PDB file of C-alpha atoms in Angstrom:
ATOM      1  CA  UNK C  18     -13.067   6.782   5.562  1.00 56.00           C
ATOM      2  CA  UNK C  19     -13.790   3.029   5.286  1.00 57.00           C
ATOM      3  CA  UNK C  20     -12.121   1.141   7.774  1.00 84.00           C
ATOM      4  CA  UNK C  21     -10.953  -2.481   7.863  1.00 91.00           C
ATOM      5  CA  UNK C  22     -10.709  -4.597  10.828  1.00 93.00           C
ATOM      6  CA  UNK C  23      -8.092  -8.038  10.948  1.00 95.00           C
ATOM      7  CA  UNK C  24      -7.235 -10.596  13.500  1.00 96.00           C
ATOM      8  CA  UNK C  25      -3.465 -10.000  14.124  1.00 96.00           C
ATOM      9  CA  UNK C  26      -2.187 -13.327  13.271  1.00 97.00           C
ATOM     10  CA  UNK C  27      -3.080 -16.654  11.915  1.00 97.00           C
ATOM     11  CA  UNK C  28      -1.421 -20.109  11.888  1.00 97.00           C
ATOM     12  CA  UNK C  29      -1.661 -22.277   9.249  1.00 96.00           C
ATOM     13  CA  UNK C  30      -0.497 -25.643   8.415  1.00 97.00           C
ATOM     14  CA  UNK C  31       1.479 -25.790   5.152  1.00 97.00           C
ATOM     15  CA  UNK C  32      -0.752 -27.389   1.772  1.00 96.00           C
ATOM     16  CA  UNK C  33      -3.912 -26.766   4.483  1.00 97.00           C
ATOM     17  CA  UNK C  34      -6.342 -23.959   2.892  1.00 97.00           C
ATOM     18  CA  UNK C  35      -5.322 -20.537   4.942  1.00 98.00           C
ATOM     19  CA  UNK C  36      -8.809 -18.688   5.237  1.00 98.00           C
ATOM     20  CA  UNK C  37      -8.097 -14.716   6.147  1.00 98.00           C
ATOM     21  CA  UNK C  38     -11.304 -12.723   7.517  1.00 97.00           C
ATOM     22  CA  UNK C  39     -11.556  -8.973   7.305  1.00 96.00           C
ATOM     23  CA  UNK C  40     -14.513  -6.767   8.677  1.00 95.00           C
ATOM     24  CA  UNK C  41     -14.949  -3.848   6.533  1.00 92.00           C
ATOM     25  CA  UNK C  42     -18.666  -2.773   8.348  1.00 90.00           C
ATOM     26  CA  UNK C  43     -18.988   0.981   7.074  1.00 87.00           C
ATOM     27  CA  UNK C  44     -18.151   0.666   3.560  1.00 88.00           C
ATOM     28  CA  UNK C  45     -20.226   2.366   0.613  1.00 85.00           C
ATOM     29  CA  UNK C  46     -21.678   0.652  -1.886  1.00 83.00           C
ATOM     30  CA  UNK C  47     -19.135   1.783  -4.599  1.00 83.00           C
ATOM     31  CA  UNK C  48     -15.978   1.059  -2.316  1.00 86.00           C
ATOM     32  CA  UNK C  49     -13.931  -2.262  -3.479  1.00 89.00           C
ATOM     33  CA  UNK C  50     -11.783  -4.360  -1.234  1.00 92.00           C
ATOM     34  CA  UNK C  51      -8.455  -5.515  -2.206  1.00 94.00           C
ATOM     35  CA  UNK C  52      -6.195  -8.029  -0.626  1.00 96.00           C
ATOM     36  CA  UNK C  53      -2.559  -7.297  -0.846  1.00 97.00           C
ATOM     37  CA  UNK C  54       0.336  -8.645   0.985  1.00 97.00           C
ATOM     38  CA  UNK C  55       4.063  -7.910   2.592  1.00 96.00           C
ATOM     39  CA  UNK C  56       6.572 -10.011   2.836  1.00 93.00           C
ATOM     40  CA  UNK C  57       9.154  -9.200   5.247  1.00 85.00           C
ATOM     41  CA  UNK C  58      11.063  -5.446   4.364  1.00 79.00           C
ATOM     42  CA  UNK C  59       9.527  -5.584   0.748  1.00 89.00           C
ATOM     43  CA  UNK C  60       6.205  -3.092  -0.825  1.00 94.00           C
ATOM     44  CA  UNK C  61       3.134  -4.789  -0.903  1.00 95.00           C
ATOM     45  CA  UNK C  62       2.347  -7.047  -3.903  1.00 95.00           C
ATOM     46  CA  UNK C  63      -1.220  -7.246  -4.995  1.00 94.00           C
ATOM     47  CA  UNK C  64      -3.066 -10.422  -4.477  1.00 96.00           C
ATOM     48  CA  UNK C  65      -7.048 -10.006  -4.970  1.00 95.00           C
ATOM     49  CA  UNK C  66      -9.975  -7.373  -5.078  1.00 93.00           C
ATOM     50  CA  UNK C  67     -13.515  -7.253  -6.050  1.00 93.00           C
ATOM     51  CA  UNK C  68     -16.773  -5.402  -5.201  1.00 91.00           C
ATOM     52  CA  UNK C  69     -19.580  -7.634  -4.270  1.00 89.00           C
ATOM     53  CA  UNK C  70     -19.198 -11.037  -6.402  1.00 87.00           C
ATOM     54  CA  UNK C  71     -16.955 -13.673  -5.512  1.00 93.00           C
ATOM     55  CA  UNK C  72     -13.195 -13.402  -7.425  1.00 95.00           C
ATOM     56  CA  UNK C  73     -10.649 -15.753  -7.942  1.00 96.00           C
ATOM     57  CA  UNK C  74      -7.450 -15.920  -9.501  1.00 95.00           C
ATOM     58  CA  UNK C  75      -4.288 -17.865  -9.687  1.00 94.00           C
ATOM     59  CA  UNK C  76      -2.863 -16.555  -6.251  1.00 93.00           C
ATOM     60  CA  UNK C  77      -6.476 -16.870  -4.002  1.00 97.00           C
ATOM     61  CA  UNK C  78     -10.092 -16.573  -4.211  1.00 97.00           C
ATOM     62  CA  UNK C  79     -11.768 -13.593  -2.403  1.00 98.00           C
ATOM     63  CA  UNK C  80     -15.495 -14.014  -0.335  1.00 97.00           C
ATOM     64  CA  UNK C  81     -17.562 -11.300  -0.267  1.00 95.00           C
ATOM     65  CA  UNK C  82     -20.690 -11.143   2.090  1.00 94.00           C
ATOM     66  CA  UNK C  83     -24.045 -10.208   0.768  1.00 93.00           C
ATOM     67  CA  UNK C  84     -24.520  -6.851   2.610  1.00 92.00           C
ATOM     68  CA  UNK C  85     -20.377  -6.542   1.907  1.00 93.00           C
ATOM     69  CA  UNK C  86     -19.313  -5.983   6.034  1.00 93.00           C
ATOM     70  CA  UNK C  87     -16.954  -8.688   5.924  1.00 95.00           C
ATOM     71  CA  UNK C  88     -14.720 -10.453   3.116  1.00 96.00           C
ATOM     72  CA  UNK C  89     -12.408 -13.210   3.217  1.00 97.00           C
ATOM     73  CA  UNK C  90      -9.450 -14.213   1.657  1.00 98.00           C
ATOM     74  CA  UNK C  91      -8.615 -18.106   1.192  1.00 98.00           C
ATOM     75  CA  UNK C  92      -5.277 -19.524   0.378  1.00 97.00           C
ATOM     76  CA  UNK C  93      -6.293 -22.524  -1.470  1.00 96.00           C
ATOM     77  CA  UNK C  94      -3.028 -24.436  -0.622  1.00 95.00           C
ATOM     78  CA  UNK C  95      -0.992 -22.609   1.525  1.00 96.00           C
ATOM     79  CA  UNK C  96       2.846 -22.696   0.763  1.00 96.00           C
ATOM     80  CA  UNK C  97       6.036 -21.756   3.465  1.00 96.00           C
ATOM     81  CA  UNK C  98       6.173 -18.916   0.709  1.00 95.00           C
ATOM     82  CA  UNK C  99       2.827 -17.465   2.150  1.00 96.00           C
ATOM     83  CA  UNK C 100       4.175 -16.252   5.191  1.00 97.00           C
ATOM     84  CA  UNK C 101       3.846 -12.518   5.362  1.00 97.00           C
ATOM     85  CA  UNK C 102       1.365  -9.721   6.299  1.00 97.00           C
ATOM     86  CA  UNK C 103      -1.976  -9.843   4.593  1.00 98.00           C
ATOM     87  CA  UNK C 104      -3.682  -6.118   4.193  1.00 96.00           C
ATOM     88  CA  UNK C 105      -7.546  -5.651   3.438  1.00 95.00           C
ATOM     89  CA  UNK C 106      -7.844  -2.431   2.097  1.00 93.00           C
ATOM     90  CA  UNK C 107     -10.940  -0.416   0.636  1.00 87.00           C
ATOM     91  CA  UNK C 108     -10.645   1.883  -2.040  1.00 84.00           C
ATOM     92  CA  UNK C 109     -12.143   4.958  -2.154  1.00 78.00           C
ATOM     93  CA  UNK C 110     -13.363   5.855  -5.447  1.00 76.00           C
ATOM     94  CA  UNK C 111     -14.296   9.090  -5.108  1.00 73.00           C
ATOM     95  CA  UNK C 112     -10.798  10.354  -3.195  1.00 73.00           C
ATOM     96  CA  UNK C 113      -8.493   9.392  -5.914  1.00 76.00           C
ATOM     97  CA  UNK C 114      -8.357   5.993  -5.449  1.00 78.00           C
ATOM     98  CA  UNK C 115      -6.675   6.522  -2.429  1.00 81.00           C
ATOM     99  CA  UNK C 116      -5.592   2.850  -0.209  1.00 86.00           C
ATOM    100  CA  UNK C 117      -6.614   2.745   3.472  1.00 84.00           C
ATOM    101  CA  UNK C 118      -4.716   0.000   4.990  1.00 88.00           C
ATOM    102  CA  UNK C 119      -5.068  -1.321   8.534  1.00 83.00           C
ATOM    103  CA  UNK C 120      -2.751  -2.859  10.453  1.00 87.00           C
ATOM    104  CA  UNK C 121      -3.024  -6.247   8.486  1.00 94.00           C
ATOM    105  CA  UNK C 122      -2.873 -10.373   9.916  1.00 97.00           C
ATOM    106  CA  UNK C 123       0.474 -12.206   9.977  1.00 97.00           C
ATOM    107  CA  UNK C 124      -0.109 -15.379   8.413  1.00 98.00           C
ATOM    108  CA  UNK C 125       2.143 -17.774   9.645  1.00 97.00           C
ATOM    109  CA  UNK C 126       2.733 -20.957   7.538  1.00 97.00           C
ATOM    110  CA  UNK C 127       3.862 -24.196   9.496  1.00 96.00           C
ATOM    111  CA  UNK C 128       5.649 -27.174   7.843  1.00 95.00           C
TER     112      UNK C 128
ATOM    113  CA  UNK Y 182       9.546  -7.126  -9.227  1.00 72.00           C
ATOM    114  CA  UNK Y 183       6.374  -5.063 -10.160  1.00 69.00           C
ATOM    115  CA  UNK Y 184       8.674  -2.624 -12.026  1.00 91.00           C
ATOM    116  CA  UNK Y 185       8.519   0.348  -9.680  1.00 96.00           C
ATOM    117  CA  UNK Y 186      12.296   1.428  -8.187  1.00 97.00           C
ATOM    118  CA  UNK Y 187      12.892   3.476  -5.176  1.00 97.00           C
ATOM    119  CA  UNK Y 188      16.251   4.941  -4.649  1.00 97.00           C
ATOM    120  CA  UNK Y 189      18.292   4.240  -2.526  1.00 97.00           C
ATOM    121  CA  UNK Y 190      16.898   1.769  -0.678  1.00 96.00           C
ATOM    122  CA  UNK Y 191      18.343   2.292   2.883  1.00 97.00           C
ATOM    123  CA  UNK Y 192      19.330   5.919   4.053  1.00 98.00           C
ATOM    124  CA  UNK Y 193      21.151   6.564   7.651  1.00 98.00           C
ATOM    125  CA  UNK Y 194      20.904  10.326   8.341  1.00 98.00           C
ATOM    126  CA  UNK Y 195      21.250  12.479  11.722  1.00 98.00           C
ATOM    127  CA  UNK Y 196      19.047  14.390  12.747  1.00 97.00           C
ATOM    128  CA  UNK Y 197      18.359  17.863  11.292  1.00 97.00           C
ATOM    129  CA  UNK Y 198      19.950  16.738   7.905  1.00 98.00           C
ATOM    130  CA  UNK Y 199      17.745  16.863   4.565  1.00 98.00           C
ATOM    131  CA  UNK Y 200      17.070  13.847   2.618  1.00 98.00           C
ATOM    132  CA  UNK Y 201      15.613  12.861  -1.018  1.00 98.00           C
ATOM    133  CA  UNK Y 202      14.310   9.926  -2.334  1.00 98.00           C
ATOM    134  CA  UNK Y 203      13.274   9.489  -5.867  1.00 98.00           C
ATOM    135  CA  UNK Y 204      10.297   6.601  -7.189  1.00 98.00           C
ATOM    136  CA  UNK Y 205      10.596   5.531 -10.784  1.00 97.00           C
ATOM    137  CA  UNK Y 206       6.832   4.251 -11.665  1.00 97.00           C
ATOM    138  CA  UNK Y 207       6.394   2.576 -14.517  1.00 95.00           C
ATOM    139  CA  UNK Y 208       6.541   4.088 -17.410  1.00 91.00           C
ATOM    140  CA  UNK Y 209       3.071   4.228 -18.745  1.00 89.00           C
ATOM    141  CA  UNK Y 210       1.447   5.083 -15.526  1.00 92.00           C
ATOM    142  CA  UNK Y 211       0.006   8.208 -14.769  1.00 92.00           C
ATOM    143  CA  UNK Y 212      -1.020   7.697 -11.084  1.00 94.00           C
ATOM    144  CA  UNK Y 213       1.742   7.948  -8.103  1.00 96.00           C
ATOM    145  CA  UNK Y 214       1.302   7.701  -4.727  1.00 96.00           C
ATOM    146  CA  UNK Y 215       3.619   7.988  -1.496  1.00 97.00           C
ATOM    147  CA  UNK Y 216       3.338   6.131   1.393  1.00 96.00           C
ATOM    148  CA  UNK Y 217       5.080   5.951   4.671  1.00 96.00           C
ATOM    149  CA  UNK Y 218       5.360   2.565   7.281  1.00 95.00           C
ATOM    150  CA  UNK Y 219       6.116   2.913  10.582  1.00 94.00           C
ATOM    151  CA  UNK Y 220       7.375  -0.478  12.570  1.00 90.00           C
ATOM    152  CA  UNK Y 221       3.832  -2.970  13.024  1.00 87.00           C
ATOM    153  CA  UNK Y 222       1.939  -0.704  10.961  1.00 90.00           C
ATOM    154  CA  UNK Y 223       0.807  -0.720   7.498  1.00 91.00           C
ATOM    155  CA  UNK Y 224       1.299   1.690   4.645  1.00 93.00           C
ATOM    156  CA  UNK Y 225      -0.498   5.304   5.664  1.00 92.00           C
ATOM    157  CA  UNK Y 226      -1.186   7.791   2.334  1.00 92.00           C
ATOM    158  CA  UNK Y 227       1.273  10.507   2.249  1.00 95.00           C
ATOM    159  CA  UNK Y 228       0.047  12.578  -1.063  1.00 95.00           C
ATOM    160  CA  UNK Y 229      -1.428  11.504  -4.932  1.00 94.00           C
ATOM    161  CA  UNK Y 230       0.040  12.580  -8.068  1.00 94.00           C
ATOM    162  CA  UNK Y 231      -1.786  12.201 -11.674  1.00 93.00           C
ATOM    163  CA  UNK Y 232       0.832  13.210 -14.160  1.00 93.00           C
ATOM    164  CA  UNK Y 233       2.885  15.882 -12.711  1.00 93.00           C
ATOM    165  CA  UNK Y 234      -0.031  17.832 -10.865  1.00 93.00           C
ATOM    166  CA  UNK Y 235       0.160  16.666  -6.902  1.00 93.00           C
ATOM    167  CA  UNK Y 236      -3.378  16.799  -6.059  1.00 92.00           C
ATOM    168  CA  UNK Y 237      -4.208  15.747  -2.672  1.00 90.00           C
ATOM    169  CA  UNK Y 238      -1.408  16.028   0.798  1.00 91.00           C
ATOM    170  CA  UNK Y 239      -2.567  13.842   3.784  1.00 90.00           C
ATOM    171  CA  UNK Y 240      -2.192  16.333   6.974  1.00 88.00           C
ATOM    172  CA  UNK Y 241       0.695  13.884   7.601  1.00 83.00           C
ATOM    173  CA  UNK Y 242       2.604  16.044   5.133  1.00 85.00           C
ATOM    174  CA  UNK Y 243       4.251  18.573   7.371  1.00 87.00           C
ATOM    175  CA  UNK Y 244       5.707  21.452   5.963  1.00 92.00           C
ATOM    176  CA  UNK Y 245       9.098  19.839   5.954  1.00 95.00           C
ATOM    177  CA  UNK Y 246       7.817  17.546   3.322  1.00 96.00           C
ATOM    178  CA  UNK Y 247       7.754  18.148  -0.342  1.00 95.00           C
ATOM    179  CA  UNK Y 248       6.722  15.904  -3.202  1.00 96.00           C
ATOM    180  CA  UNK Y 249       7.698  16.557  -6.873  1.00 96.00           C
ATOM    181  CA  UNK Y 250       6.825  15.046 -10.584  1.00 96.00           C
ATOM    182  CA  UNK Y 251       8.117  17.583 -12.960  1.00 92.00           C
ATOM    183  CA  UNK Y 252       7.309  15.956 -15.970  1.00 87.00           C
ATOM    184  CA  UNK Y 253       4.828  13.257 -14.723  1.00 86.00           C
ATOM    185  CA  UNK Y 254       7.460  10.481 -14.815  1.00 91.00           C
ATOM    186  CA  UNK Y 255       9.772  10.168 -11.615  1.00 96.00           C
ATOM    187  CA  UNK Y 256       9.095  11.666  -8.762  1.00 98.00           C
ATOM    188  CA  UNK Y 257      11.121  13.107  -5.496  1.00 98.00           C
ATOM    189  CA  UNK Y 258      10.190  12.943  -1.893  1.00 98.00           C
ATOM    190  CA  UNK Y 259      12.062  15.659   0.294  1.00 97.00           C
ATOM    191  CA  UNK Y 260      12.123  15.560   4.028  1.00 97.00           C
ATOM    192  CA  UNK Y 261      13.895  18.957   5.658  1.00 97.00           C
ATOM    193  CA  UNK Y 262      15.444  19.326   8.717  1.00 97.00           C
ATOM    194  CA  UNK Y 263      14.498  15.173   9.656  1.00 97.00           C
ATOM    195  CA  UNK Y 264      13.322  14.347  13.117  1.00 96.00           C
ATOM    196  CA  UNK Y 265      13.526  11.077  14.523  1.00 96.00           C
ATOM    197  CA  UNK Y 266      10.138   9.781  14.035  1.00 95.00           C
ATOM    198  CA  UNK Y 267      10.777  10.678  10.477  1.00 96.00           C
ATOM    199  CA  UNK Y 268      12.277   7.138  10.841  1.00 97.00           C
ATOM    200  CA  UNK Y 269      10.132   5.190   9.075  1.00 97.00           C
ATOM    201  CA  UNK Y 270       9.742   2.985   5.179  1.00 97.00           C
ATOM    202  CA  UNK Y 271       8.922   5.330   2.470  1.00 98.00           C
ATOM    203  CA  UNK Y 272       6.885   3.387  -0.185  1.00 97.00           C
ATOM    204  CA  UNK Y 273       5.634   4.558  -3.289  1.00 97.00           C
ATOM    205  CA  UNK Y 274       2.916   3.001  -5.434  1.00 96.00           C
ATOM    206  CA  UNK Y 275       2.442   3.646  -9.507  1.00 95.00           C
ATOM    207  CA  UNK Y 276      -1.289   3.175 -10.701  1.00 92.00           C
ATOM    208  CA  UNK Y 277      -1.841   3.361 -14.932  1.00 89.00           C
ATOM    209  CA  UNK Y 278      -4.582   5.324 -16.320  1.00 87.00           C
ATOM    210  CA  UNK Y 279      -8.198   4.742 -17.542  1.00 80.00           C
ATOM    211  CA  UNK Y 280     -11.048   3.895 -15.173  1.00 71.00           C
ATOM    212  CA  UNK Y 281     -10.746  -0.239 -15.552  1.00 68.00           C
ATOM    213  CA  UNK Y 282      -7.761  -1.200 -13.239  1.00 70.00           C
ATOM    214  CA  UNK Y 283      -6.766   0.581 -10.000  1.00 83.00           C
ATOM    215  CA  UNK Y 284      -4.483  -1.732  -8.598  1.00 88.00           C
ATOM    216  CA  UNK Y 285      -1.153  -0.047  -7.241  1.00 92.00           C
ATOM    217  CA  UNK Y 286       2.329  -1.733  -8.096  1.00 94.00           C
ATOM    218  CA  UNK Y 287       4.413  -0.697  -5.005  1.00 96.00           C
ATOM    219  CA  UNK Y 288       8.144  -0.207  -5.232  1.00 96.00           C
ATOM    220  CA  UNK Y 289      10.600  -2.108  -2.560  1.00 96.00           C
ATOM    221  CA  UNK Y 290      10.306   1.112  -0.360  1.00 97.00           C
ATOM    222  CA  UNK Y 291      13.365   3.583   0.958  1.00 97.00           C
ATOM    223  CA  UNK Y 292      13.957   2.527   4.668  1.00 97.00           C
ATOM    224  CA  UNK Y 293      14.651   6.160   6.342  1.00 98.00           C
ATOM    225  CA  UNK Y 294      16.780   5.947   9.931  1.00 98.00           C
ATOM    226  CA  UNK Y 295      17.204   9.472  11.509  1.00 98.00           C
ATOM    227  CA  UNK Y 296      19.654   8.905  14.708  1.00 97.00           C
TER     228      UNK Y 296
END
């Protein structure tokens, strides 16, 4: 099973761009990532995922490396809002979709 | 609110009782998962569901657990005969059908305390 590795916490200045790196070294070519995140005592909301190319959306753009061992998520302007526990996952395609989360990064958003 | 509900969403208990918990997905989703969150950690797979057939357990799934979908809408998670690390958030996911979007819409969890 793919496994994800994140730095416990960040800090991040509020309205600065919060940049969230993930090392995913062992995944298969067919895996995706996705980004979710958990605010305090709530399920996970979905934020981001993709499988090689670069994505963006309206909540965050996700950077994927060329061989795919490492991704990172980036907060364009992060808000006080933003403050919660950011998962990389990988998806396993061929064992019904199944999420592997790790332990995740607090992001912590300073005003 | 992605749409999923989990009831109820806090349950005290002592040990040795049995409790349920019931996910509502939504409705057009075919896909359910369970989930269980222990304090600093994230979400760990419990078992899968696609329509009412449960077709993969994680070996976390002792025998005093049992997952239901009778007619491929809501499901039930049991737990017999709880144990204090049973204490945990019990999260369950609802993923629609088809082979173009994967994402899971979580529910607000069931926070389980055994004393």
């Amino acid at each position: 099973d793919a496994k994800t590795t994140q730095p416990t916490s960040m800090d991040c200045a509020e309205g600065r761009a919060a940049n969230l790196p993930c090392n995913h070294s062992t995944i298969s070519g067919n895996e995706y990532v996705y980004w979710y995140r958990q605010i305090h005592s709530q399920g996970p909301q979905y934020i981001i995922h993709g499988l090689k190319n670069n994505e963006t959306n309206e909540m965050a753009s996700l950077i994927i490396t060329e061989d795919r061992k490492s991704s990172t998520l980036i907060l364009p302007h992060a808000t006080l809002r933003d403050t919660a526990v950011y998962y990389c996952i990988v998806r396993v395609p061929y064992n019904f979709n199944k999420f592997y989360f790790g332990s995740g990064t607090k992001l912590n958003v300073k005003p | 609110d992605t749409g999923v509900s989990q009831d109820p969403r806090h349950k005290i208990t002592k040990r040795g009782q049995n409790v349920t918990f019931r996910c509502d997905p939504i409705s057009e989703h075919n896909r359910l998962y369970w989930y269980r969150q222990t304090l600093g950690q994230g979400p760990e797979f419990l078992t899968y569901f696609q329509n009412e057939a449960q077709l993969e357990k994680s070996r976390l799934l002792s025998d005093r657990f049992s997952a239901e979908r009778p007619k491929g809408s809501f499901s039930t998670l049991e737990i017999q005969r709880t144990e204090q690390g049973d204490s945990a958030m019990y999260l369950c996911a609802s993923s629609p059908p088809g082979t173009l979007n994967y994402e899971q819409y979580f529910g607000p969890g069931t926070r389980l305390t055994v004393t």
